[in-house]
Every structure is written in C-alpha cells, then in structure tokens.
PDB file of C-alpha atoms in Angstrom:
ATOM      1  CA  MET Q  53       9.308  12.853 -11.199  1.00  0.00           C
ATOM      2  CA  LEU Q  54       9.509  13.968  -7.513  1.00  0.00           C
ATOM      3  CA  SER Q  55      13.075  14.193  -6.509  1.00  0.00           C
ATOM      4  CA  LEU Q  56      14.013  15.843  -3.123  1.00  0.00           C
ATOM      5  CA  PRO Q  57      17.678  16.970  -2.657  1.00  0.00           C
ATOM      6  CA  ASP Q  58      17.479  16.509   1.197  1.00  0.00           C
ATOM      7  CA  SER Q  59      15.106  13.330   1.452  1.00  0.00           C
ATOM      8  CA  TRP Q  60      14.534   9.965   0.035  1.00  0.00           C
ATOM      9  CA  VAL Q  61      11.089   9.418  -1.371  1.00  0.00           C
ATOM     10  CA  TRP Q  62       9.335   6.037  -1.684  1.00  0.00           C
ATOM     11  CA  ASP Q  63       5.792   4.561  -1.352  1.00  0.00           C
ATOM     12  CA  CYS Q  64       3.032   6.934  -2.624  1.00  0.00           C
ATOM     13  CA  TRP Q  65      -0.591   7.160  -3.196  1.00  0.00           C
ATOM     14  CA  ILE Q  66      -2.480   9.505  -5.573  1.00  0.00           C
ATOM     15  CA  VAL Q  67      -5.509  11.620  -5.348  1.00  0.00           C
ATOM     16  CA  ASP Q  68      -7.123  13.429  -8.446  1.00  0.00           C
ATOM     17  CA  ASP Q  69      -9.384  16.251  -7.274  1.00  0.00           C
ATOM     18  CA  GLY Q  70     -10.513  17.004 -10.836  1.00  0.00           C
ATOM     19  CA  GLU Q  71      -8.145  20.010 -11.202  1.00  0.00           C
ATOM     20  CA  GLN Q  72      -4.913  18.677  -9.540  1.00  0.00           C
ATOM     21  CA  TYR Q  73      -3.229  15.474  -8.747  1.00  0.00           C
ATOM     22  CA  HIS Q  74      -2.065  15.071  -5.116  1.00  0.00           C
ATOM     23  CA  LEU Q  75       0.866  12.878  -4.505  1.00  0.00           C
ATOM     24  CA  PHE Q  76       1.211  11.681  -0.783  1.00  0.00           C
ATOM     25  CA  PHE Q  77       4.535   9.951  -0.233  1.00  0.00           C
ATOM     26  CA  LEU Q  78       6.770   8.634   2.405  1.00  0.00           C
ATOM     27  CA  PHE Q  79       9.991  10.434   2.824  1.00  0.00           C
ATOM     28  CA  ALA Q  80      13.039  10.565   5.432  1.00  0.00           C
ATOM     29  CA  SER Q  81      16.066  12.712   5.506  1.00  0.00           C
ATOM     30  CA  ARG Q  82      19.140  11.734   3.473  1.00  0.00           C
ATOM     31  CA  ALA Q  83      21.300  12.786   6.465  1.00  0.00           C
ATOM     32  CA  LEU Q  84      20.540   9.352   7.858  1.00  0.00           C
ATOM     33  CA  HIS Q  85      23.123   8.160   5.154  1.00  0.00           C
ATOM     34  CA  ASP Q  86      21.944   4.652   5.450  1.00  0.00           C
ATOM     35  CA  PRO Q  87      18.647   4.339   3.578  1.00  0.00           C
ATOM     36  CA  GLU Q  88      17.714   1.206   5.468  1.00  0.00           C
ATOM     37  CA  ARG Q  89      17.169   3.508   8.515  1.00  0.00           C
ATOM     38  CA  ARG Q  90      14.446   5.444   6.766  1.00  0.00           C
ATOM     39  CA  HIS Q  91      11.739   3.257   7.687  1.00  0.00           C
ATOM     40  CA  ARG Q  92      12.040   4.321  11.410  1.00  0.00           C
ATOM     41  CA  ARG Q  93      12.060   7.974  10.341  1.00  0.00           C
ATOM     42  CA  ALA Q  94       9.170   8.098   7.763  1.00  0.00           C
ATOM     43  CA  ALA Q  95       6.685  10.952   7.633  1.00  0.00           C
ATOM     44  CA  ILE Q  96       4.100  11.675   5.058  1.00  0.00           C
ATOM     45  CA  GLY Q  97       4.770  14.450   2.454  1.00  0.00           C
ATOM     46  CA  HIS Q  98       2.502  16.020  -0.127  1.00  0.00           C
ATOM     47  CA  ALA Q  99       2.985  17.417  -3.494  1.00  0.00           C
ATOM     48  CA  THR Q 100       0.632  18.564  -6.339  1.00  0.00           C
ATOM     49  CA  SER Q 101       0.802  18.400 -10.076  1.00  0.00           C
ATOM     50  CA  THR Q 102      -1.421  18.943 -13.169  1.00  0.00           C
ATOM     51  CA  ASP Q 103       0.466  16.326 -15.357  1.00  0.00           C
ATOM     52  CA  LEU Q 104       1.929  13.727 -13.057  1.00  0.00           C
ATOM     53  CA  LYS Q 105       5.345  14.797 -14.125  1.00  0.00           C
ATOM     54  CA  THR Q 106       6.201  18.082 -12.519  1.00  0.00           C
ATOM     55  CA  TRP Q 107       5.377  18.192  -8.841  1.00  0.00           C
ATOM     56  CA  THR Q 108       5.249  21.095  -6.410  1.00  0.00           C
ATOM     57  CA  ARG Q 109       5.846  20.243  -2.901  1.00  0.00           C
ATOM     58  CA  VAL Q 110       3.495  21.655  -0.374  1.00  0.00           C
ATOM     59  CA  ALA Q 111       3.056  21.400   3.447  1.00  0.00           C
ATOM     60  CA  ASP Q 112       3.610  17.861   4.745  1.00  0.00           C
ATOM     61  CA  ALA Q 113       0.476  15.841   5.443  1.00  0.00           C
ATOM     62  CA  LEU Q 114       1.378  13.739   8.725  1.00  0.00           C
ATOM     63  CA  VAL Q 115       4.253  13.277  11.065  1.00  0.00           C
ATOM     64  CA  PRO Q 116       4.734  10.796  13.984  1.00  0.00           C
ATOM     65  CA  SER Q 117       2.818  11.674  17.071  1.00  0.00           C
ATOM     66  CA  ASP Q 118       4.427  12.456  20.492  1.00  0.00           C
ATOM     67  CA  ALA Q 119       5.021   9.247  22.531  1.00  0.00           C
ATOM     68  CA  PRO Q 120       3.453   7.225  23.830  1.00  0.00           C
ATOM     69  CA  ALA Q 121       1.266   6.705  20.811  1.00  0.00           C
ATOM     70  CA  PHE Q 122       0.542   3.963  18.080  1.00  0.00           C
ATOM     71  CA  ASP Q 123       2.407   6.168  15.514  1.00  0.00           C
ATOM     72  CA  ASP Q 124       5.142   7.620  17.618  1.00  0.00           C
ATOM     73  CA  LEU Q 125       7.887   5.974  15.446  1.00  0.00           C
ATOM     74  CA  ALA Q 126       6.899   6.741  11.916  1.00  0.00           C
ATOM     75  CA  THR Q 127       3.928   7.191   9.741  1.00  0.00           C
ATOM     76  CA  TRP Q 128       3.639   4.767   6.719  1.00  0.00           C
ATOM     77  CA  THR Q 129       1.735   4.120   3.608  1.00  0.00           C
ATOM     78  CA  GLY Q 130      -2.005   4.592   3.250  1.00  0.00           C
ATOM     79  CA  SER Q 131      -4.980   5.701   0.922  1.00  0.00           C
ATOM     80  CA  ILE Q 132      -7.473   8.405   0.626  1.00  0.00           C
ATOM     81  CA  ILE Q 133     -11.250   8.397   0.165  1.00  0.00           C
ATOM     82  CA  LYS Q 134     -13.598  11.320  -0.542  1.00  0.00           C
ATOM     83  CA  ALA Q 135     -16.787  11.335   1.561  1.00  0.00           C
ATOM     84  CA  PRO Q 136     -19.521  13.927   1.574  1.00  0.00           C
ATOM     85  CA  ASP Q 137     -18.084  15.604   4.710  1.00  0.00           C
ATOM     86  CA  ALA Q 138     -14.421  15.340   4.239  1.00  0.00           C
ATOM     87  CA  TRP Q 139     -11.358  13.537   2.714  1.00  0.00           C
ATOM     88  CA  TYR Q 140     -10.370  10.389   4.824  1.00  0.00           C
ATOM     89  CA  MET Q 141      -6.790   9.269   4.981  1.00  0.00           C
ATOM     90  CA  PHE Q 142      -6.130   5.824   6.258  1.00  0.00           C
ATOM     91  CA  TYR Q 143      -2.441   5.249   7.130  1.00  0.00           C
ATOM     92  CA  THR Q 144      -0.051   3.030   8.900  1.00  0.00           C
ATOM     93  CA  GLY Q 145       1.291   3.965  12.340  1.00  0.00           C
ATOM     94  CA  THR Q 146       4.321   2.309  13.806  1.00  0.00           C
ATOM     95  CA  THR Q 147       5.758   2.046  17.214  1.00  0.00           C
ATOM     96  CA  ASP Q 148       8.831   0.328  18.616  1.00  0.00           C
ATOM     97  CA  VAL Q 149       8.233  -2.810  20.991  1.00  0.00           C
ATOM     98  CA  ASN Q 150      11.574  -4.025  22.307  1.00  0.00           C
ATOM     99  CA  GLY Q 151      13.275  -3.382  18.963  1.00  0.00           C
ATOM    100  CA  HIS Q 152      10.506  -4.638  16.860  1.00  0.00           C
ATOM    101  CA  ILE Q 153       8.061  -2.652  14.833  1.00  0.00           C
ATOM    102  CA  ARG Q 154       4.352  -2.897  15.627  1.00  0.00           C
ATOM    103  CA  GLN Q 155       2.181  -1.660  12.669  1.00  0.00           C
ATOM    104  CA  GLN Q 156      -1.456  -0.415  13.196  1.00  0.00           C
ATOM    105  CA  ILE Q 157      -3.936   1.553  11.020  1.00  0.00           C
ATOM    106  CA  GLY Q 158      -4.987   5.108  11.850  1.00  0.00           C
ATOM    107  CA  LEU Q 159      -7.234   7.707  10.395  1.00  0.00           C
ATOM    108  CA  ALA Q 160      -6.833  11.350   9.644  1.00  0.00           C
ATOM    109  CA  THR Q 161      -9.295  13.845   7.995  1.00  0.00           C
ATOM    110  CA  SER Q 162      -9.328  16.921   5.976  1.00  0.00           C
ATOM    111  CA  THR Q 163     -11.612  19.219   4.199  1.00  0.00           C
ATOM    112  CA  ASP Q 164      -9.146  20.578   1.599  1.00  0.00           C
ATOM    113  CA  LEU Q 165      -6.488  17.794   1.251  1.00  0.00           C
ATOM    114  CA  MET Q 166      -3.993  20.260   2.671  1.00  0.00           C
ATOM    115  CA  THR Q 167      -4.526  20.268   6.451  1.00  0.00           C
ATOM    116  CA  TRP Q 168      -4.976  16.966   8.132  1.00  0.00           C
ATOM    117  CA  HIS Q 169      -6.209  16.136  11.634  1.00  0.00           C
ATOM    118  CA  LYS Q 170      -5.625  12.751  13.272  1.00  0.00           C
ATOM    119  CA  ALA Q 171      -8.716  10.974  14.800  1.00  0.00           C
ATOM    120  CA  ALA Q 172      -9.168  10.931  18.448  1.00  0.00           C
ATOM    121  CA  ASN Q 173      -9.834   7.317  18.565  1.00  0.00           C
ATOM    122  CA  ASN Q 174      -6.638   6.101  16.704  1.00  0.00           C
ATOM    123  CA  PRO Q 175      -5.570   3.460  16.044  1.00  0.00           C
ATOM    124  CA  ILE Q 176      -8.802   2.296  14.381  1.00  0.00           C
ATOM    125  CA  LEU Q 177      -7.607  -1.075  13.485  1.00  0.00           C
ATOM    126  CA  THR Q 178      -5.131  -3.520  14.962  1.00  0.00           C
ATOM    127  CA  THR Q 179      -4.025  -7.123  14.162  1.00  0.00           C
ATOM    128  CA  ASP Q 180      -6.690  -9.775  15.016  1.00  0.00           C
ATOM    129  CA  PRO Q 181      -4.822 -12.909  15.861  1.00  0.00           C
ATOM    130  CA  ARG Q 182      -7.884 -15.052  14.942  1.00  0.00           C
ATOM    131  CA  TRP Q 183      -6.622 -14.980  11.381  1.00  0.00           C
ATOM    132  CA  TYR Q 184      -3.432 -12.947  11.292  1.00  0.00           C
ATOM    133  CA  GLU Q 185       0.093 -13.307  12.532  1.00  0.00           C
ATOM    134  CA  PRO Q 186       0.678 -11.132  15.724  1.00  0.00           C
ATOM    135  CA  LEU Q 187       3.950  -9.622  16.664  1.00  0.00           C
ATOM    136  CA  GLY Q 188       6.632 -12.229  17.606  1.00  0.00           C
ATOM    137  CA  ASP Q 189       4.772 -15.215  15.928  1.00  0.00           C
ATOM    138  CA  GLY Q 190       6.712 -15.439  12.643  1.00  0.00           C
ATOM    139  CA  TRP Q 191       8.484 -12.537  11.025  1.00  0.00           C
ATOM    140  CA  PRO Q 192      10.378 -10.131  13.483  1.00  0.00           C
ATOM    141  CA  ASP Q 193       7.920  -7.138  12.883  1.00  0.00           C
ATOM    142  CA  GLU Q 194       4.150  -7.218  12.874  1.00  0.00           C
ATOM    143  CA  HIS Q 195       2.667  -6.776   9.442  1.00  0.00           C
ATOM    144  CA  TRP Q 196      -0.627  -4.817   9.454  1.00  0.00           C
ATOM    145  CA  ARG Q 197      -0.195  -1.833   7.050  1.00  0.00           C
ATOM    146  CA  ASP Q 198      -0.791  -0.196   3.688  1.00  0.00           C
ATOM    147  CA  PRO Q 199      -4.657   0.219   3.952  1.00  0.00           C
ATOM    148  CA  TRP Q 200      -6.431   0.590   0.589  1.00  0.00           C
ATOM    149  CA  VAL Q 201     -10.099   1.599   1.157  1.00  0.00           C
ATOM    150  CA  LEU Q 202     -12.874   1.233  -1.357  1.00  0.00           C
ATOM    151  CA  ALA Q 203     -16.653   1.303  -1.392  1.00  0.00           C
ATOM    152  CA  ASP Q 204     -18.559  -1.856  -1.351  1.00  0.00           C
ATOM    153  CA  PRO Q 205     -19.555  -2.942  -4.828  1.00  0.00           C
ATOM    154  CA  ASP Q 206     -23.115  -3.434  -3.700  1.00  0.00           C
ATOM    155  CA  GLY Q 207     -23.340  -0.084  -1.923  1.00  0.00           C
ATOM    156  CA  ASP Q 208     -23.177  -1.767   1.571  1.00  0.00           C
ATOM    157  CA  GLY Q 209     -20.581   0.393   3.324  1.00  0.00           C
ATOM    158  CA  TRP Q 210     -16.714   0.253   2.961  1.00  0.00           C
ATOM    159  CA  HIS Q 211     -13.965  -2.356   2.660  1.00  0.00           C
ATOM    160  CA  MET Q 212     -10.237  -2.069   3.540  1.00  0.00           C
ATOM    161  CA  LEU Q 213      -7.561  -4.235   2.039  1.00  0.00           C
ATOM    162  CA  ILE Q 214      -4.521  -4.658   4.307  1.00  0.00           C
ATOM    163  CA  THR Q 215      -0.917  -5.838   3.890  1.00  0.00           C
ATOM    164  CA  THR Q 216      -0.585  -8.665   6.425  1.00  0.00           C
ATOM    165  CA  ARG Q 217       0.287 -12.217   7.201  1.00  0.00           C
ATOM    166  CA  ALA Q 218      -1.660 -15.314   8.000  1.00  0.00           C
ATOM    167  CA  ASN Q 219      -1.145 -16.896  11.445  1.00  0.00           C
ATOM    168  CA  HIS Q 220      -0.590 -20.431   9.892  1.00  0.00           C
ATOM    169  CA  GLY Q 221       1.550 -22.026   7.228  1.00  0.00           C
ATOM    170  CA  PRO Q 222       5.290 -21.927   6.414  1.00  0.00           C
ATOM    171  CA  VAL Q 223       6.703 -18.755   7.788  1.00  0.00           C
ATOM    172  CA  ASP Q 224       8.091 -17.505   4.493  1.00  0.00           C
ATOM    173  CA  ASP Q 225       4.764 -18.117   2.537  1.00  0.00           C
ATOM    174  CA  ARG Q 226       2.142 -16.313   4.801  1.00  0.00           C
ATOM    175  CA  GLY Q 227       1.532 -13.244   2.836  1.00  0.00           C
ATOM    176  CA  VAL Q 228      -2.219 -12.463   2.351  1.00  0.00           C
ATOM    177  CA  ILE Q 229      -4.600  -9.600   1.739  1.00  0.00           C
ATOM    178  CA  GLY Q 230      -6.271  -8.739   5.069  1.00  0.00           C
ATOM    179  CA  HIS Q 231      -9.722  -7.380   5.214  1.00  0.00           C
ATOM    180  CA  ALA Q 232     -11.965  -5.058   7.338  1.00  0.00           C
ATOM    181  CA  THR Q 233     -15.356  -3.557   6.778  1.00  0.00           C
ATOM    182  CA  SER Q 234     -17.047  -0.410   7.939  1.00  0.00           C
ATOM    183  CA  PRO Q 235     -20.527   1.093   7.584  1.00  0.00           C
ATOM    184  CA  ASP Q 236     -19.300   4.733   8.001  1.00  0.00           C
ATOM    185  CA  LEU Q 237     -15.563   4.982   7.447  1.00  0.00           C
ATOM    186  CA  LEU Q 238     -15.056   5.522  11.308  1.00  0.00           C
ATOM    187  CA  THR Q 239     -15.827   2.192  13.034  1.00  0.00           C
ATOM    188  CA  TRP Q 240     -14.117  -0.845  11.577  1.00  0.00           C
ATOM    189  CA  GLN Q 241     -14.407  -4.562  12.097  1.00  0.00           C
ATOM    190  CA  VAL Q 242     -11.596  -7.064  11.117  1.00  0.00           C
ATOM    191  CA  GLN Q 243     -12.737  -9.885   8.795  1.00  0.00           C
ATOM    192  CA  PRO Q 244     -10.982 -13.020   7.624  1.00  0.00           C
ATOM    193  CA  PRO Q 245      -8.505 -12.514   4.733  1.00  0.00           C
ATOM    194  CA  LEU Q 246      -9.516 -12.179   1.095  1.00  0.00           C
ATOM    195  CA  SER Q 247      -6.778 -14.327  -0.010  1.00  0.00           C
ATOM    196  CA  GLN Q 248      -5.104 -17.507   1.086  1.00  0.00           C
ATOM    197  CA  SER Q 249      -1.502 -17.969   2.269  1.00  0.00           C
ATOM    198  CA  GLY Q 250       0.710 -20.304   0.234  1.00  0.00           C
ATOM    199  CA  THR Q 251       0.807 -18.330  -2.966  1.00  0.00           C
ATOM    200  CA  GLY Q 252       4.592 -17.720  -3.061  1.00  0.00           C
ATOM    201  CA  PHE Q 253       4.803 -14.443  -1.235  1.00  0.00           C
ATOM    202  CA  GLY Q 254       5.897 -13.595   2.318  1.00  0.00           C
ATOM    203  CA  GLN Q 255       4.126 -10.260   1.930  1.00  0.00           C
ATOM    204  CA  LEU Q 256       2.009  -8.456  -0.582  1.00  0.00           C
ATOM    205  CA  GLU Q 257       2.750  -4.861   0.032  1.00  0.00           C
ATOM    206  CA  VAL Q 258       0.851  -1.670  -1.058  1.00  0.00           C
ATOM    207  CA  PRO Q 259      -2.270  -3.361  -2.441  1.00  0.00           C
ATOM    208  CA  GLN Q 260      -4.623  -1.697  -4.888  1.00  0.00           C
ATOM    209  CA  ILE Q 261      -7.573  -2.624  -6.820  1.00  0.00           C
ATOM    210  CA  GLU Q 262      -8.114  -1.261 -10.217  1.00  0.00           C
ATOM    211  CA  LYS Q 263     -10.561  -1.775 -13.076  1.00  0.00           C
ATOM    212  CA  ILE Q 264      -8.944  -1.717 -16.560  1.00  0.00           C
ATOM    213  CA  ASP Q 265     -10.598  -2.672 -19.740  1.00  0.00           C
ATOM    214  CA  ASN Q 266     -13.654  -4.097 -17.778  1.00  0.00           C
ATOM    215  CA  GLN Q 267     -11.283  -6.353 -15.849  1.00  0.00           C
ATOM    216  CA  PHE Q 268     -10.459  -6.065 -12.115  1.00  0.00           C
ATOM    217  CA  PHE Q 269      -6.979  -6.436 -11.028  1.00  0.00           C
ATOM    218  CA  LEU Q 270      -5.066  -6.567  -7.689  1.00  0.00           C
ATOM    219  CA  VAL Q 271      -1.746  -4.657  -7.784  1.00  0.00           C
ATOM    220  CA  PHE Q 272       0.837  -5.442  -5.066  1.00  0.00           C
ATOM    221  CA  SER Q 273       4.664  -5.401  -4.597  1.00  0.00           C
ATOM    222  CA  CYS Q 274       7.101  -7.984  -3.336  1.00  0.00           C
ATOM    223  CA  LEU Q 275      10.949  -8.288  -3.827  1.00  0.00           C
ATOM    224  CA  ARG Q 276      12.813 -11.475  -4.343  1.00  0.00           C
ATOM    225  CA  PRO Q 277      14.055 -11.744  -0.529  1.00  0.00           C
ATOM    226  CA  GLU Q 278      10.496 -11.970   0.466  1.00  0.00           C
ATOM    227  CA  PHE Q 279       9.549 -14.705  -2.056  1.00  0.00           C
ATOM    228  CA  ALA Q 280       8.535 -18.020  -0.463  1.00  0.00           C
ATOM    229  CA  HIS Q 281      10.652 -21.009  -1.047  1.00  0.00           C
ATOM    230  CA  SER Q 282       8.215 -22.334  -3.514  1.00  0.00           C
ATOM    231  CA  ARG Q 283       8.714 -19.228  -5.746  1.00  0.00           C
ATOM    232  CA  GLN Q 284      12.559 -19.199  -5.624  1.00  0.00           C
ATOM    233  CA  ARG Q 285      12.533 -20.911  -8.942  1.00  0.00           C
ATOM    234  CA  ASP Q 286      11.107 -17.737 -10.406  1.00  0.00           C
ATOM    235  CA  PRO Q 287      14.090 -15.976 -12.143  1.00  0.00           C
ATOM    236  CA  GLY Q 288      12.697 -12.601 -11.627  1.00  0.00           C
ATOM    237  CA  SER Q 289      13.908 -10.101  -8.923  1.00  0.00           C
ATOM    238  CA  GLY Q 290      10.369  -9.034  -7.824  1.00  0.00           C
ATOM    239  CA  GLY Q 291       8.839  -5.562  -8.028  1.00  0.00           C
ATOM    240  CA  THR Q 292       5.227  -4.552  -8.568  1.00  0.00           C
ATOM    241  CA  TRP Q 293       2.903  -7.408  -9.538  1.00  0.00           C
ATOM    242  CA  LEU Q 294      -0.386  -7.720 -11.204  1.00  0.00           C
ATOM    243  CA  ALA Q 295      -3.086 -10.391 -10.475  1.00  0.00           C
ATOM    244  CA  HIS Q 296      -6.484 -11.005 -12.084  1.00  0.00           C
ATOM    245  CA  ALA Q 297      -9.399 -10.459  -9.775  1.00  0.00           C
ATOM    246  CA  ALA Q 298     -12.919 -11.769 -10.112  1.00  0.00           C
ATOM    247  CA  SER Q 299     -14.225  -8.764  -8.325  1.00  0.00           C
ATOM    248  CA  PRO Q 300     -12.775  -5.947  -6.210  1.00  0.00           C
ATOM    249  CA  LEU Q 301     -12.996  -8.346  -3.243  1.00  0.00           C
ATOM    250  CA  GLY Q 302     -11.725 -11.318  -4.970  1.00  0.00           C
ATOM    251  CA  PRO Q 303     -11.058 -14.253  -5.718  1.00  0.00           C
ATOM    252  CA  TYR Q 304      -7.528 -12.988  -6.649  1.00  0.00           C
ATOM    253  CA  ASN Q 305      -5.248 -15.224  -8.835  1.00  0.00           C
ATOM    254  CA  ILE Q 306      -2.187 -14.413  -6.867  1.00  0.00           C
ATOM    255  CA  THR Q 307      -0.264 -17.726  -7.615  1.00  0.00           C
ATOM    256  CA  ASP Q 308      -0.179 -16.687 -11.296  1.00  0.00           C
ATOM    257  CA  ALA Q 309       0.435 -12.986 -10.719  1.00  0.00           C
ATOM    258  CA  ARG Q 310       2.877 -11.473 -13.267  1.00  0.00           C
ATOM    259  CA  PRO Q 311       5.383  -8.671 -12.604  1.00  0.00           C
ATOM    260  CA  LEU Q 312       4.638  -5.242 -13.898  1.00  0.00           C
ATOM    261  CA  THR Q 313       8.068  -3.966 -12.986  1.00  0.00           C
ATOM    262  CA  ASP Q 314      11.423  -5.415 -11.844  1.00  0.00           C
ATOM    263  CA  ASP Q 315      13.052  -4.423  -8.611  1.00  0.00           C
ATOM    264  CA  THR Q 316      14.438  -1.056  -9.944  1.00  0.00           C
ATOM    265  CA  LEU Q 317      10.914   0.161  -9.627  1.00  0.00           C
ATOM    266  CA  TYR Q 318       8.718  -0.576  -6.588  1.00  0.00           C
ATOM    267  CA  ALA Q 319       5.424   0.089  -4.872  1.00  0.00           C
ATOM    268  CA  GLY Q 320       3.715   1.032  -8.110  1.00  0.00           C
ATOM    269  CA  ARG Q 321       0.374   2.793  -8.215  1.00  0.00           C
ATOM    270  CA  ILE Q 322      -2.105   2.922 -11.010  1.00  0.00           C
ATOM    271  CA  THR Q 323      -3.794   6.102 -11.920  1.00  0.00           C
ATOM    272  CA  LYS Q 324      -5.291   7.680 -15.057  1.00  0.00           C
ATOM    273  CA  ASP Q 325      -3.664  10.781 -16.852  1.00  0.00           C
ATOM    274  CA  ARG Q 326      -5.680  13.652 -18.344  1.00  0.00           C
ATOM    275  CA  ASN Q 327      -6.250  11.656 -21.599  1.00  0.00           C
ATOM    276  CA  GLY Q 328      -7.914   8.863 -19.759  1.00  0.00           C
ATOM    277  CA  ARG Q 329      -5.031   6.355 -20.063  1.00  0.00           C
ATOM    278  CA  HIS Q 330      -3.857   4.113 -17.147  1.00  0.00           C
ATOM    279  CA  VAL Q 331      -0.216   4.721 -16.001  1.00  0.00           C
ATOM    280  CA  ILE Q 332       1.909   3.561 -13.264  1.00  0.00           C
ATOM    281  CA  ILE Q 333       3.792   5.787 -10.723  1.00  0.00           C
ATOM    282  CA  ALA Q 334       6.382   3.885  -8.727  1.00  0.00           C
ATOM    283  CA  PHE Q 335       9.555   4.837  -6.989  1.00  0.00           C
ATOM    284  CA  HIS Q 336      13.068   4.276  -8.235  1.00  0.00           C
ATOM    285  CA  ASN Q 337      14.441   1.744  -5.841  1.00  0.00           C
ATOM    286  CA  ARG Q 338      17.991   0.605  -6.552  1.00  0.00           C
ATOM    287  CA  HIS Q 339      20.421   0.975  -9.303  1.00  0.00           C
ATOM    288  CA  GLU Q 340      23.743  -1.072  -9.142  1.00  0.00           C
ATOM    289  CA  GLY Q 341      23.173  -1.543  -5.393  1.00  0.00           C
ATOM    290  CA  THR Q 342      22.527   2.094  -4.510  1.00  0.00           C
ATOM    291  CA  PHE Q 343      19.088   3.171  -3.272  1.00  0.00           C
ATOM    292  CA  ILE Q 344      17.700   5.935  -5.376  1.00  0.00           C
ATOM    293  CA  GLY Q 345      14.518   7.189  -3.632  1.00  0.00           C
ATOM    294  CA  VAL Q 346      12.697   9.388  -6.192  1.00  0.00           C
ATOM    295  CA  THR Q 347       9.261   8.793  -7.794  1.00  0.00           C
ATOM    296  CA  SER Q 348       8.938   7.782 -11.406  1.00  0.00           C
ATOM    297  CA  ASP Q 349       7.292   9.739 -14.169  1.00  0.00           C
ATOM    298  CA  PRO Q 350       4.095   8.153 -15.341  1.00  0.00           C
ATOM    299  CA  ILE Q 351       4.893   4.930 -17.054  1.00  0.00           C
ATOM    300  CA  PRO Q 352       2.339   3.724 -19.769  1.00  0.00           C
ATOM    301  CA  PHE Q 353       0.378   0.531 -18.591  1.00  0.00           C
ATOM    302  CA  PRO Q 354       0.976  -2.432 -20.688  1.00  0.00           C
ATOM    303  CA  ASP Q 355      -1.531  -4.458 -22.700  1.00  0.00           C
ATOM    304  CA  ILE Q 356      -3.365  -6.809 -20.262  1.00  0.00           C
ATOM    305  CA  PRO Q 357      -3.937 -10.442 -21.460  1.00  0.00           C
ATOM    306  CA  PRO Q 358      -7.557 -11.848 -20.909  1.00  0.00           C
ATOM    307  CA  THR Q 359      -8.335 -13.432 -17.634  1.00  0.00           C
ATOM    308  CA  ARG Q 360      -7.075 -16.952 -17.276  1.00  0.00           C
ATOM    309  CA  ALA Q 361      -9.575 -19.841 -16.458  1.00  0.00           C
ATOM    310  CA  THR Q 362      -7.795 -20.871 -13.274  1.00  0.00           C
ATOM    311  CA  GLU Q 363      -9.113 -22.013  -9.998  1.00  0.00           C
ATOM    312  CA  PRO Q 364      -9.756 -19.217  -7.602  1.00  0.00           C
ATOM    313  CA  GLU Q 365      -7.909 -19.012  -4.270  1.00  0.00           C
ATOM    314  CA  SER Q 366     -10.320 -17.211  -2.055  1.00  0.00           C
ATOM    315  CA  GLY Q 367     -13.698 -15.560  -2.142  1.00  0.00           C
ATOM    316  CA  ARG Q 368     -15.225 -12.504  -0.510  1.00  0.00           C
ATOM    317  CA  SER Q 369     -15.999 -12.953   3.148  1.00  0.00           C
ATOM    318  CA  LYS Q 370     -19.203 -11.277   4.290  1.00  0.00           C
ATOM    319  CA  PRO Q 371     -19.042  -9.554   7.631  1.00  0.00           C
TER     320      PRO Q 371
END
C-alpha cells in the first residue's frame, strides 16, 4: 500500500524492470481539503517496490508545465513502454478553457525511469472530431486521456487505447475506446474507435489490455454516476470492470463486462507478482462517503469464466 500523509493518491500504472516494480501515480495535496479539487492540481509521482506492498517514494516524475501549455493545469494518467533507446511515458495533459478541462496526450522519455524529459513536439495527440466528441459538444469537459500503449500483435508498429467519447448517440452513452497508431512511438495518427458507443457507459476510464490464461481482456473503470440510462437497472455501484476481448485490438464485449471491484476500489491495474500470479492494484476510493486516496495492496485476480459466444461490438480498424 502507498499512503502519503500529505497527499491523496489515485490512478496508477506499473512498470516491472526485472528487479523492481515502479509505481507511477497521480497525487495532490491534502491541503486542498476538498478531494474533488485534486483533479486540477494533479502531478505524477513515482515509488519503487520489490513486492508490490512496501513502496519507497522517489523523485516525482512529471509536474504541470508553465503556461501557456497543453499540460499547464495538471498531468494525469498514462502508461509506459520500453523501447531500445529509452522508456516512453505517454500521459494526459490538461489545460483550462473557459472553466472546462481540455485533455490532450503528451510524451516524456527517460533512460532510467527516474528522470523524465517532456517531448518538444507535445501534445502528440489531440481529439479528432471526425469520430470523437470535442470540447463543448456533450459532457462539459473534453475526454481524451489515459493512453495505454501496446505493440502491434503482428509487429507492425504501435497502438494506443484512449479514454474518450463518440461524437454521436445519447450523451450519457458515448463512452468508447479511442485508437491511434504509430510506426515509431513518436508520430501518431488518430484512427476510428475500437469499440462502439451505446454499451452502457458514459466513459471507460484507465483502459488496459491483459492476457490471462490464454484469453485477452479489456480492463476499464466506470462509476455508477457515469452509467448510461440503459444500465441504471444494474444494481452495482460501478468500479473496475473486465470485458472479454477477441484480440488486444478487439472486438471487446463491453456490454457484458462484469465488475472486478465495487466503488470502494477504483482504476484497477493488473500486473504479475514475483510468483507469476496476476494481481490487481487499485486505489481506495471512498468509505462511508469519505475519499481515502491510497493505493491498495495487491489483490489476487479472480477466476475467469470462459469467453462467452456473443456478438462482437467492434473490430480492429486498420490505419
């Protein structure tokens, strides 16, 4: 568990360098008093561990840039890829636009996971209104965040999964997995989404693709207030969700996704412990109405039922 006396901790992503686990996490000062204010004050912290339980905080990874910049308000959730020349961190940068938050995706690199340098050509990706909801055309803030980067299954470059919203359909039911491709991790091109809107979620936060027992899964998070009206019959409170995937790039069976956690644990990430077992690391969200803001200890991954024979929602889109 990572608990900071002076800061709330929430979304995280994990890198295993073979010797240590590196936890990159969002944090903001508890001196804000109201935890809802944390989103506009977030920076990216860094801690290390050998067992996923006891963490040592090290130098922070990224902080907001001086204005004007795409990330001059806060730096939000991302992911990290190891390339031959460096580690690449893809992260969310936010800026204020007339009281609303614009979200864009930036890049930082490091040779040692400790010292990070933001790319000169940031932001590397912005919302493409051909497929995705732009600022002011649905929800109050623009949704273009939480980049999850993975190698192409066929060895043809790289793919990025993005938390975003479609530009059509009922406003409460536009959550989709956005998609971008790159030949080199530096230049990126926005593609059509990898999932369809209308699956019952207003947003699919903190996406991750993981292979477990020879099956692919999409992991994402959504709380009950962001459920679409069509899902309000669901008695659950929301949390971290698991959906079957035919491949890392879909189709994803989001409509029949099942919860991995309730709303007391959020933004769960899957990793492996030193025994090769899949575990979940999430953050403790709320207890009896109070925001907690600490990461969990590793939680054993539950048994996974076989893939259901259901109609897929969307397939891979080729660049």
